[in-house]
Amino acid sequence: MSRIRFTFTRDILLAYISHLDMLRLFIRALRRSNLPLEYSQGYSPHPRFTLALPLPLGVTAGQEFGEVYFSETIEPGFFIEKLAFQLPKGLELTNAFLVSTEAPSIAALVRAASYRAKLKETSPDDGKISYIKESLEKLLSKEEIVMKRTNKKKKIVSTNVRPFIKKAEICYEKITGLELMLELEAGSQGGISPVFFLEQLQGEAPAEMPGLHEWQIHREKLIFTDNPLSASD
Amino acid sequence: MFSEEVVINDLLSRVQKPARYLGNEWNSCLKDHSSVSAKMVFAFPDLYEVGMSNQGLKILYHSVNLHDDLLMERVFAPASDMENLLRENKLPLFALESKKPLSVFDVIGFSLQYELSYTNVLNMLDLAGLPLYSDNRSMDYPLVIGGGPCAYNPEPLAPFFDLFILGEAEEILPELLSELGRLKKTVSSKKDLLLQLSTCKGVYVPSFYQPLYKQGMLTEIKKLETQAPDAVKKCFIALLDEAPYPTSPVVPYIQAVHDRAVVELFRGCARGCRFCQAGYIFRPVRKRSMDRILQLSESLIQGTGYDEISLSSLSSTDYPSIDELVKEMDKVLSPGRVKCSLPSLRLDSYSVELADTLHHGKRSSLTFAPEAATERLRKVIRKNISEEEIFSALGDAVDAGWQGFKLYFMIGLPTETNDDVEAILTLCQKIRHSFKRRARGSIAISVSVSTFIPKAHTPFQWEPQLELSIVKERQEILRSGFNNMRGVDYSWHDSQASYLEAVFARGDRRLSLALEKAVQAGCRFDGWSEHFSFQRWQQAFNQANLKMEDYAYRRFEYQDCLPWDHLDCLTEKEVFIEEHKKAIGHNRDQESNK
């Protein structure tokens, strides 16, 4: 048995695919590649495949992680060659390496992710820029930002997500437009999604400022508690 | 006219399930528009998830794109959120592959699977920026064509279409497109173009035939052009093994209704159930060889990465050596990694045994369609299974560990009485009681009841639909009966939607006006209960000065001119008459026995 961890990018062509659809897409591509997939035990065996952190709908990405088990040892170079051939335009494999089958799951290592969010409107006026600036200051000065969601038992749970915002900086240039650099915690210990963050930032934007809810979000990279390569064989 | 590619990125973040509009799926085919002689877009008048499950789409996409000088792209009915965005932004409906507007194609080809999608057809033409009526479209517009089961009586759609293809199009569609590519360079008028095309196999040009009415009744369908055939004969594939079949169909990103590989075992059905249009229009039965099926299955799994393959046909257990095939399939598809499924099981012990060999793992539920609950009524519709056979098959299934059954019935069948409807209750009760002890747990039965809709080209084409008020009464008998029966889950079809379906299924050309009014009134996705509005349809019929009951309740006499009399499904009218007489005869026999 062997285990391969790999990185990939996702561009706008495939940004509107949900996490479950991404899993299905990868598994079908792997099946087509004829690589010797390792299956789980039980009534309905499925390939042992995971993606480190779900990508929200509409978000592009520069360095995502996934991992997959094979029933025999597979060279990372061979893996890339075989799988890349089966992936649609919009997904690109960038690296792959063997890791110990004993190492913790890639999903368990995720701590945070960094994002760039760009206002889709390319040349916003001064009013909008200062609105966003003020709104960001106000948001960061809060001690509590409450996110409500329904859990599996259909109960509404409130979480303070303020501590999960590690970094949020604004950057404006005439050529590139209005951009935010974010570092947001994510993973099993809790986190905040960039989509929710931007909704809070937009807040109750005045009617004469349309378009403030439209951002193109790019996840630059995932941040891990441990070097995901450190468990390499 | 708008001919640039439609930029959709900004729309995608504002709609549900944006993946419906992406294109770029695995195995999708994007060709350079300037490199081909004819461009067609396959238009499916329902949501992406529904259309992508359609086998006809997969077959035709493959058979056209096989040819380097032809191309086919796809478009589906946009959901209402996307429709609103397109209209607000004044953007035309676009094809998924190239994102080019529909108007740049040579042909827009609609798949006509069910009558309740007709409003979507017109709405899609409107979204594409085309005039609805064929008369109002010059040669500069794409030809609007249609095919599929509803093309066997397309009269309600006739004024909107340039031509229909009757029958199985995988061989003739590429020929037709090549011919069109040639003709477009030489022919100067649309009428000349259609005249030339009307001589091709299976092609029906509705503007060359004129229905004549006397006192509101159709009396004759007059042929207007001598070149056009007197009756249009359906086309069909003679040898299935030699027909093109897709082994690399488009694999959707989102889950389609049927999200699996499909291999077709045979076409047609020898059973001859009298209500079933598919059973007649897909005649004769043509079988695919076992070698070919195995070879196709292997390539399909390799080409798609699916983990399930469906052995499809109208009655798969009728495949001559089905048990051998199933065994061979297991060898070809690395066992346990690819599931094999049979979609249409007959209610007999043999089928249950087969289902059992196919099934590794938990046995949840088996689906059967007895259609009617009394032997008398089953004889009327020629669904010849006895009650004894039903119970022996279900008993075998219970013994093998199946714990649930899904049963399909119809109400409103010709000669049906309240007794036949109550028999559905009795039958389900009896099934529950008989197997209570034999099953390890209790048995869950889910019963789905639809309303019979008389269809063209069947022995019941002369029969009226049961009156709406009686349908509702009979649904009420079932609802209250099942209400008091534990362990049975009862669902039924909207009676008004079935009524409307009946109106169009045997409708004539005059209905086109009601259809146009309905679309103007906002009717869309009529097959979806959350969108269907009977009230809007009633208004539309009032505006068109037509009555739904004249169509749904009409009993045709054998000598009457039927709206589809000029369309030939290759089964003679005498056969239908004979079958119809036999059906009604079963009823008479029964009565004289009393």
Tab-separated table of C-alpha atoms in Angstrom, chain A residues 2 12 29 57 71 85 88 90 92 109 111 117 119 128 130 140 149-150 156 161 180 188 193-194 211 215 225-226 232:
chain	number	residue	atom	x	y	z
A	2	SER	CA	1.149	3.540	-0.640
A	12	ILE	CA	-12.330	29.954	-12.934
A	29	ALA	CA	-10.515	10.648	-13.089
A	57	LEU	CA	-18.378	27.656	-4.683
A	71	SER	CA	-2.732	-0.836	-3.231
A	85	PHE	CA	-4.220	13.173	-18.500
A	88	PRO	CA	-10.582	18.511	-17.214
A	90	GLY	CA	-9.362	24.124	-15.046
A	92	GLU	CA	-3.895	21.290	-12.816
A	109	LEU	CA	-3.264	19.099	9.447
A	111	ARG	CA	-4.932	25.153	10.322
A	117	ALA	CA	-10.518	38.743	-2.523
A	119	LEU	CA	-13.879	43.469	-5.822
A	128	LYS	CA	-16.887	52.762	-1.989
A	130	SER	CA	-13.645	54.448	2.096
A	140	LEU	CA	-11.788	44.071	13.240
A	149	ARG	CA	-25.597	27.814	11.476
A	150	THR	CA	-27.776	24.739	11.768
A	156	ILE	CA	-29.075	26.554	15.502
A	161	VAL	CA	-15.769	33.617	14.659
A	180	LEU	CA	-8.249	42.222	0.407
A	188	SER	CA	-11.454	20.740	12.395
A	193	SER	CA	-15.315	31.129	5.495
A	194	PRO	CA	-14.187	33.985	3.263
A	211	GLY	CA	-21.738	45.813	-6.372
A	215	TRP	CA	-15.947	39.614	-5.083
A	225	THR	CA	0.125	22.783	11.689
A	226	ASP	CA	2.897	20.539	10.432
A	232	SER	CA	7.500	11.892	3.519
